[in-house]
PDB file of C-alpha atoms in Angstrom:
ATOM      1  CA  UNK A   1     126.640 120.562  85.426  1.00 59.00           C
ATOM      2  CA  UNK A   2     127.161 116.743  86.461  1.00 65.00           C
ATOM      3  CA  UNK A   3     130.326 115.295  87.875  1.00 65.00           C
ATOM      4  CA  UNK A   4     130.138 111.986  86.120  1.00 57.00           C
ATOM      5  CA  UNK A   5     132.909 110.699  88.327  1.00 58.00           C
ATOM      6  CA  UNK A   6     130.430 111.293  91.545  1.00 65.00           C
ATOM      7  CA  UNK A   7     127.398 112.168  90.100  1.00 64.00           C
ATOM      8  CA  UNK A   8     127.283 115.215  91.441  1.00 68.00           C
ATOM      9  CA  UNK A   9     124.671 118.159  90.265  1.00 64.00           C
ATOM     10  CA  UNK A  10     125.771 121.357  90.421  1.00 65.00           C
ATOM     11  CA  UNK A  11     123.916 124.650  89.237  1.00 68.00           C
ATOM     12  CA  UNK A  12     125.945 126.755  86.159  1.00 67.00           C
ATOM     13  CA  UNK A  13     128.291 129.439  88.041  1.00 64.00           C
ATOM     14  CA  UNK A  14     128.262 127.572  91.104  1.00 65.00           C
ATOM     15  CA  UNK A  15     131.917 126.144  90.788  1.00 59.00           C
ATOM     16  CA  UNK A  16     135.191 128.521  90.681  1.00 53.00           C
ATOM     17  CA  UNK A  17     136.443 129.078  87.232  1.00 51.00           C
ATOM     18  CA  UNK A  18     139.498 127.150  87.852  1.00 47.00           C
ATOM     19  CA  UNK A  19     138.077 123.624  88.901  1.00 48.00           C
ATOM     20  CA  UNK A  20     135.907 123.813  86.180  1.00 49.00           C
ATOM     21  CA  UNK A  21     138.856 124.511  83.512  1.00 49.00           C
ATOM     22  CA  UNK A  22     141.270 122.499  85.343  1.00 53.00           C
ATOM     23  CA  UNK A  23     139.385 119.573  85.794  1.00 59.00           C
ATOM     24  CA  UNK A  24     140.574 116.592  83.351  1.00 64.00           C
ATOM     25  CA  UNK A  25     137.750 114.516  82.631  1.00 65.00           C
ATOM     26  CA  UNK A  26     138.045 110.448  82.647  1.00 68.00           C
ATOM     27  CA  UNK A  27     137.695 107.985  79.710  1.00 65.00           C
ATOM     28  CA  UNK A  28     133.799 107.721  81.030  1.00 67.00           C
ATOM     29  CA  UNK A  29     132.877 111.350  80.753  1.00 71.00           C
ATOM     30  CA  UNK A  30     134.499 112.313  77.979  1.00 67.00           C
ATOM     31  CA  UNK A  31     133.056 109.493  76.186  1.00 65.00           C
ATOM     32  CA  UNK A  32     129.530 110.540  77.638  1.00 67.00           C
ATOM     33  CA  UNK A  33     130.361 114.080  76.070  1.00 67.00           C
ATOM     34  CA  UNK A  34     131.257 112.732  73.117  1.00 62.00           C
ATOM     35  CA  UNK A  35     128.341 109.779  72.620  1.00 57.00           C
ATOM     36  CA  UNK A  36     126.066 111.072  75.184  1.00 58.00           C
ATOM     37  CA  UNK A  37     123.877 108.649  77.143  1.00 55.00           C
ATOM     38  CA  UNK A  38     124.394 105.698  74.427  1.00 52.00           C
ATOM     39  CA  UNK A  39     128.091 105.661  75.874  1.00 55.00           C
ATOM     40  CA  UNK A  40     127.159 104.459  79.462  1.00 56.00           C
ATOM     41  CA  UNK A  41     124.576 102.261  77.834  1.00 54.00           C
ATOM     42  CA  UNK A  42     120.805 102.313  78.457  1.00 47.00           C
ATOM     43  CA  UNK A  43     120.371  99.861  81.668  1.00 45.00           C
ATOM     44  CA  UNK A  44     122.430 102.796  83.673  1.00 49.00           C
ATOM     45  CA  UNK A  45     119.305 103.904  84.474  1.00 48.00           C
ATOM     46  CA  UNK A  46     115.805 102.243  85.093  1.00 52.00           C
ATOM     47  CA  UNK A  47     114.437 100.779  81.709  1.00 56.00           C
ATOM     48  CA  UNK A  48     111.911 103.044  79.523  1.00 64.00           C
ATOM     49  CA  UNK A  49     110.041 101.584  76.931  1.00 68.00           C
ATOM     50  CA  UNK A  50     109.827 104.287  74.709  1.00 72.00           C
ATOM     51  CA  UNK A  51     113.569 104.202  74.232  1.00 73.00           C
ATOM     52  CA  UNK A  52     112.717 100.631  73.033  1.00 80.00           C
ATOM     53  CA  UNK A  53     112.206  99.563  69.353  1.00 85.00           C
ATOM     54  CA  UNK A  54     107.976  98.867  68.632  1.00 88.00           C
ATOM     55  CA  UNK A  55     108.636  95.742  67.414  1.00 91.00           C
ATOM     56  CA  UNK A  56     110.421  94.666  70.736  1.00 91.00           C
ATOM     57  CA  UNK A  57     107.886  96.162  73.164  1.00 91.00           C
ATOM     58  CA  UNK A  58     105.102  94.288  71.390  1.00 92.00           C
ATOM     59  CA  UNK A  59     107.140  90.628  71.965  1.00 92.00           C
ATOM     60  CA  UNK A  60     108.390  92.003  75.385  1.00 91.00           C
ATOM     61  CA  UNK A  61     104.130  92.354  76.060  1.00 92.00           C
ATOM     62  CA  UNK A  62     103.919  89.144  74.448  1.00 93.00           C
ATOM     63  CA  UNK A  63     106.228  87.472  76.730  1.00 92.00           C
ATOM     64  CA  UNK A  64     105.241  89.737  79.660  1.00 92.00           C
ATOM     65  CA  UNK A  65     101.500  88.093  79.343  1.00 93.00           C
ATOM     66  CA  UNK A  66     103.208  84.795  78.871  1.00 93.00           C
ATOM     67  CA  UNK A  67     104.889  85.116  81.897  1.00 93.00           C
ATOM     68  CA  UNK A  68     102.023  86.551  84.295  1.00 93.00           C
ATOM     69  CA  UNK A  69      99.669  83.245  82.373  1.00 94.00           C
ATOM     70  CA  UNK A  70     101.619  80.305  83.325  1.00 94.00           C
ATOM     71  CA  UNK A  71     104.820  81.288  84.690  1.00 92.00           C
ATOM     72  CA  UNK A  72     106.511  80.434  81.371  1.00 93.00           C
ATOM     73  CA  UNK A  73     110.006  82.785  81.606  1.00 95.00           C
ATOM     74  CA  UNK A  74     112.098  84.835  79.356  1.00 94.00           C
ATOM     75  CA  UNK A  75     115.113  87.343  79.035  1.00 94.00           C
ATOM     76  CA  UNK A  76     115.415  90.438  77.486  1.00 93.00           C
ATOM     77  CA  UNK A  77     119.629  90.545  76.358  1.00 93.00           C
ATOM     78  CA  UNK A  78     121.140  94.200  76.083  1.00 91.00           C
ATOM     79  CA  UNK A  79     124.078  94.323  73.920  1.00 93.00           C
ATOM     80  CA  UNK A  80     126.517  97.079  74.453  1.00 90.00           C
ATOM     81  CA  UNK A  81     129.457  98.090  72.081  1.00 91.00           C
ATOM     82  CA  UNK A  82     132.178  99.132  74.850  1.00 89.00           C
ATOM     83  CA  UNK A  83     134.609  99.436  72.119  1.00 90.00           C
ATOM     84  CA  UNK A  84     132.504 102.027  69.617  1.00 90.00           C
ATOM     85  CA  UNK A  85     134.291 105.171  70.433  1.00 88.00           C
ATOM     86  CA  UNK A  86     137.984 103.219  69.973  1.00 90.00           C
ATOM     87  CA  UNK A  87     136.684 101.837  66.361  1.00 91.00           C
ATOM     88  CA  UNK A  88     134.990 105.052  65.420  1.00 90.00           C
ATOM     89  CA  UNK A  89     138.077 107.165  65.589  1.00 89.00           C
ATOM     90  CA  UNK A  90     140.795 104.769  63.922  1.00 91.00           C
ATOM     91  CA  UNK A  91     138.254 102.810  61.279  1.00 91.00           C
ATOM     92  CA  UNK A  92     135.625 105.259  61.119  1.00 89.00           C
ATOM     93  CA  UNK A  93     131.901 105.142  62.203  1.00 89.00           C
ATOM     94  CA  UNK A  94     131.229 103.250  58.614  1.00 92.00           C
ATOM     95  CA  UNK A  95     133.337 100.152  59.648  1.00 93.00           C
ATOM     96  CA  UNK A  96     131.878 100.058  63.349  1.00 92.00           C
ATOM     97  CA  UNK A  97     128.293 100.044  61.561  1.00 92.00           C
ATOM     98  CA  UNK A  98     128.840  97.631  59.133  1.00 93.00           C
ATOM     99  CA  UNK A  99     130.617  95.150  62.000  1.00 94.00           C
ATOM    100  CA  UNK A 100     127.592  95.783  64.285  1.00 94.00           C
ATOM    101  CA  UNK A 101     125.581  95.318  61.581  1.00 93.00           C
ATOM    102  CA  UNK A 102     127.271  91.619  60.675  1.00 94.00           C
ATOM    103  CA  UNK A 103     127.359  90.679  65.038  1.00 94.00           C
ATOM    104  CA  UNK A 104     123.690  91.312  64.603  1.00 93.00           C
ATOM    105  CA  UNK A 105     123.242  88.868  61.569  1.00 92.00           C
ATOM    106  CA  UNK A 106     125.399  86.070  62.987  1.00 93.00           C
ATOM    107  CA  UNK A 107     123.619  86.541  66.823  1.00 94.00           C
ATOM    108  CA  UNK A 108     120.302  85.949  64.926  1.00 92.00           C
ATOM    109  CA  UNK A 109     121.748  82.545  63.118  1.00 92.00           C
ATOM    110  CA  UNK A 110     123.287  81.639  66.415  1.00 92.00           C
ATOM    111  CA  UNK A 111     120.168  81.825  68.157  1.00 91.00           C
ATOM    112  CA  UNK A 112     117.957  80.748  65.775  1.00 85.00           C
ATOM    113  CA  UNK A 113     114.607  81.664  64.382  1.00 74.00           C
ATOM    114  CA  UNK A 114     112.631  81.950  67.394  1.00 73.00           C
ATOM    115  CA  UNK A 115     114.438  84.551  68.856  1.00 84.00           C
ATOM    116  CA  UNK A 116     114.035  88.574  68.488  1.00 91.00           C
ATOM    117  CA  UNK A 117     116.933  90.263  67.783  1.00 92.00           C
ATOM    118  CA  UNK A 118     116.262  93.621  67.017  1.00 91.00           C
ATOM    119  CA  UNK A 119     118.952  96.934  66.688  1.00 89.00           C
ATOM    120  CA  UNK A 120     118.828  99.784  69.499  1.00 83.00           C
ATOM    121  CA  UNK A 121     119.063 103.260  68.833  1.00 75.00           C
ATOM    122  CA  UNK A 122     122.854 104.681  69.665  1.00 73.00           C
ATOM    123  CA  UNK A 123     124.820 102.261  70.497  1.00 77.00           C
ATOM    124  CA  UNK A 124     122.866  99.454  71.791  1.00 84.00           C
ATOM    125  CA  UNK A 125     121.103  96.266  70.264  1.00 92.00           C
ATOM    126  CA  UNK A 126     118.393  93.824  72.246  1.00 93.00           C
ATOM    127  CA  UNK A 127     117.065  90.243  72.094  1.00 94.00           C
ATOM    128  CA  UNK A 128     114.681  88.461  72.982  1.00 94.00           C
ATOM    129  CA  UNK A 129     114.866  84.704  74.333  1.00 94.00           C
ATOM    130  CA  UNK A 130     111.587  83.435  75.018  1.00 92.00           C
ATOM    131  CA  UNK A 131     111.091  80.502  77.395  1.00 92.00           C
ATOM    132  CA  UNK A 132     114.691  81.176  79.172  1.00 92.00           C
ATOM    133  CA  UNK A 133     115.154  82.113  82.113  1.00 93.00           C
ATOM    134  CA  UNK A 134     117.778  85.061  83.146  1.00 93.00           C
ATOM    135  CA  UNK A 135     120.413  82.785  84.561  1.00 93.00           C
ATOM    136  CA  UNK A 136     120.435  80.093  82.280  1.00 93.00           C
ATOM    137  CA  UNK A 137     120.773  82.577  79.338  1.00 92.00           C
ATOM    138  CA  UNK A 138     123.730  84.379  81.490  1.00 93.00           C
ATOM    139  CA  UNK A 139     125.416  81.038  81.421  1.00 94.00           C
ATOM    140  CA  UNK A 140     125.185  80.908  77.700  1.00 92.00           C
ATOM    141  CA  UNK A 141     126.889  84.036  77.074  1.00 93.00           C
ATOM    142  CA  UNK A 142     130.699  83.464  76.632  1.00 92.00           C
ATOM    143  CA  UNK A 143     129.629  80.894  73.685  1.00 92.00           C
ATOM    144  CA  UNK A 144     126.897  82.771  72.427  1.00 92.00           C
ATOM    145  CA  UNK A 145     129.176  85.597  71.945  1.00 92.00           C
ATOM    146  CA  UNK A 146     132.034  84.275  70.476  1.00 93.00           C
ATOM    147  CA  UNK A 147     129.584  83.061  67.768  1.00 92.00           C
ATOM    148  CA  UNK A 148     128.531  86.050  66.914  1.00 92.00           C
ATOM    149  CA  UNK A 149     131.660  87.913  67.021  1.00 92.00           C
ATOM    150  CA  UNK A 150     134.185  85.454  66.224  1.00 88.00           C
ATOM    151  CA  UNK A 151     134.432  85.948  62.214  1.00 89.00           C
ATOM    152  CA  UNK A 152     134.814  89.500  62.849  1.00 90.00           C
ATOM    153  CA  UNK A 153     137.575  91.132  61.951  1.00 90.00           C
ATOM    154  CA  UNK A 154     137.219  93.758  65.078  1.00 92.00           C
ATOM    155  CA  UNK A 155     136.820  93.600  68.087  1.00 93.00           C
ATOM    156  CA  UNK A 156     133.433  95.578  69.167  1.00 93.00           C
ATOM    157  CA  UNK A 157     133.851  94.593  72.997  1.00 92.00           C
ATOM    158  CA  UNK A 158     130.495  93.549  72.898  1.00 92.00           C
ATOM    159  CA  UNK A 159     129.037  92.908  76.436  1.00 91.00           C
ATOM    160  CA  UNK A 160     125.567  91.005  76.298  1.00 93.00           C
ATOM    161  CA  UNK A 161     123.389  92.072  79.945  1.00 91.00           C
ATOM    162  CA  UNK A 162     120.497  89.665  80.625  1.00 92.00           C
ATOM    163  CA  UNK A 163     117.345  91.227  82.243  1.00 91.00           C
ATOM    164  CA  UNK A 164     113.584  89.038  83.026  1.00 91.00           C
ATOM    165  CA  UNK A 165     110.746  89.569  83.891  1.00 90.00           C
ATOM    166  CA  UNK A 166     110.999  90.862  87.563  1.00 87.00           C
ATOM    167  CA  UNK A 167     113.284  93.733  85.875  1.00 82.00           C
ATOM    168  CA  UNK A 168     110.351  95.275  84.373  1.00 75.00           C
TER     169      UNK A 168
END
């Protein structure tokens, strides 16, 4: 058992019956039982490629090489859905996808065509900005944002994370 509040490992049997059915458990870890790890989002933990899509590790190598060759920089962005679970249960999970699926279509036109932007398993969506750096990308997230959720007709809470190459 883990106390998601603390973080806390604890063996089956270990706890008395009556903290483990009295305990209430926060928004957070009931959302984690309900969503699993997609619900924290993936960068609560150290980044694993193989959770990544193929076609993003092979431009993340690209870049990677880029990088270590002449310096040149670039930022992976982690989109996470913070309102999913909210959406799911009033609209149903066919609404959420299809508004995901349009943030993702009007993210690629606001970034252009040079740009990666690829969807994540669960509940989590990347892209790739070559040739900008963490911080200036970080500064360009408010706008970049309300581009791509700004026709939308809900509100996915979508919280963009930039990560470069000293991340990896």
């Amino acid at each position: 058992m883990v106390c998601l509040d603390c973080d806390a490992h604890y063996e089956w049997g270990t706890c008395r019956e009556r903290d483990v059915f009295s305990y209430q458990l926060t928004d957070q870890g009931s959302g984690f039982a309900e969503y699993g790890r997609s619900f924290l989002g993936l960068f609560q933990k150290p980044l694993r490629f193989e959770e990544l899509p193929n076609e993003l590790i092979l431009a993340l190598n690209d870049a990677a090489k880029k990088f270590n060759e002449d310096n040149t920089p670039f930022t992976l962005v982690n989109v996470f859905y913070k309102n999913e679970r909210a959406i799911t249960s009033e609209h149903g999970g066919r609404l959420f996808a299809g508004a995901r699926d349009q943030f993702i279509a009007n993210l690629r036109a606001a970034l252009g065509h040079n740009e990666l932007v690829v969807r994540g398993p669960s509940s989590y969506d990347f892209a790739l900005l070559p040739g900008i750096d963490p911080q200036q990308a970080t500064r360009g997230f408010p706008n970049l944002s309300q581009r791509a959720a700004g026709p939308l007709s809900l509100d996915l809470g979508a919280t963009l994370k930039a990560f470069g190459p000293e991340d990896f």
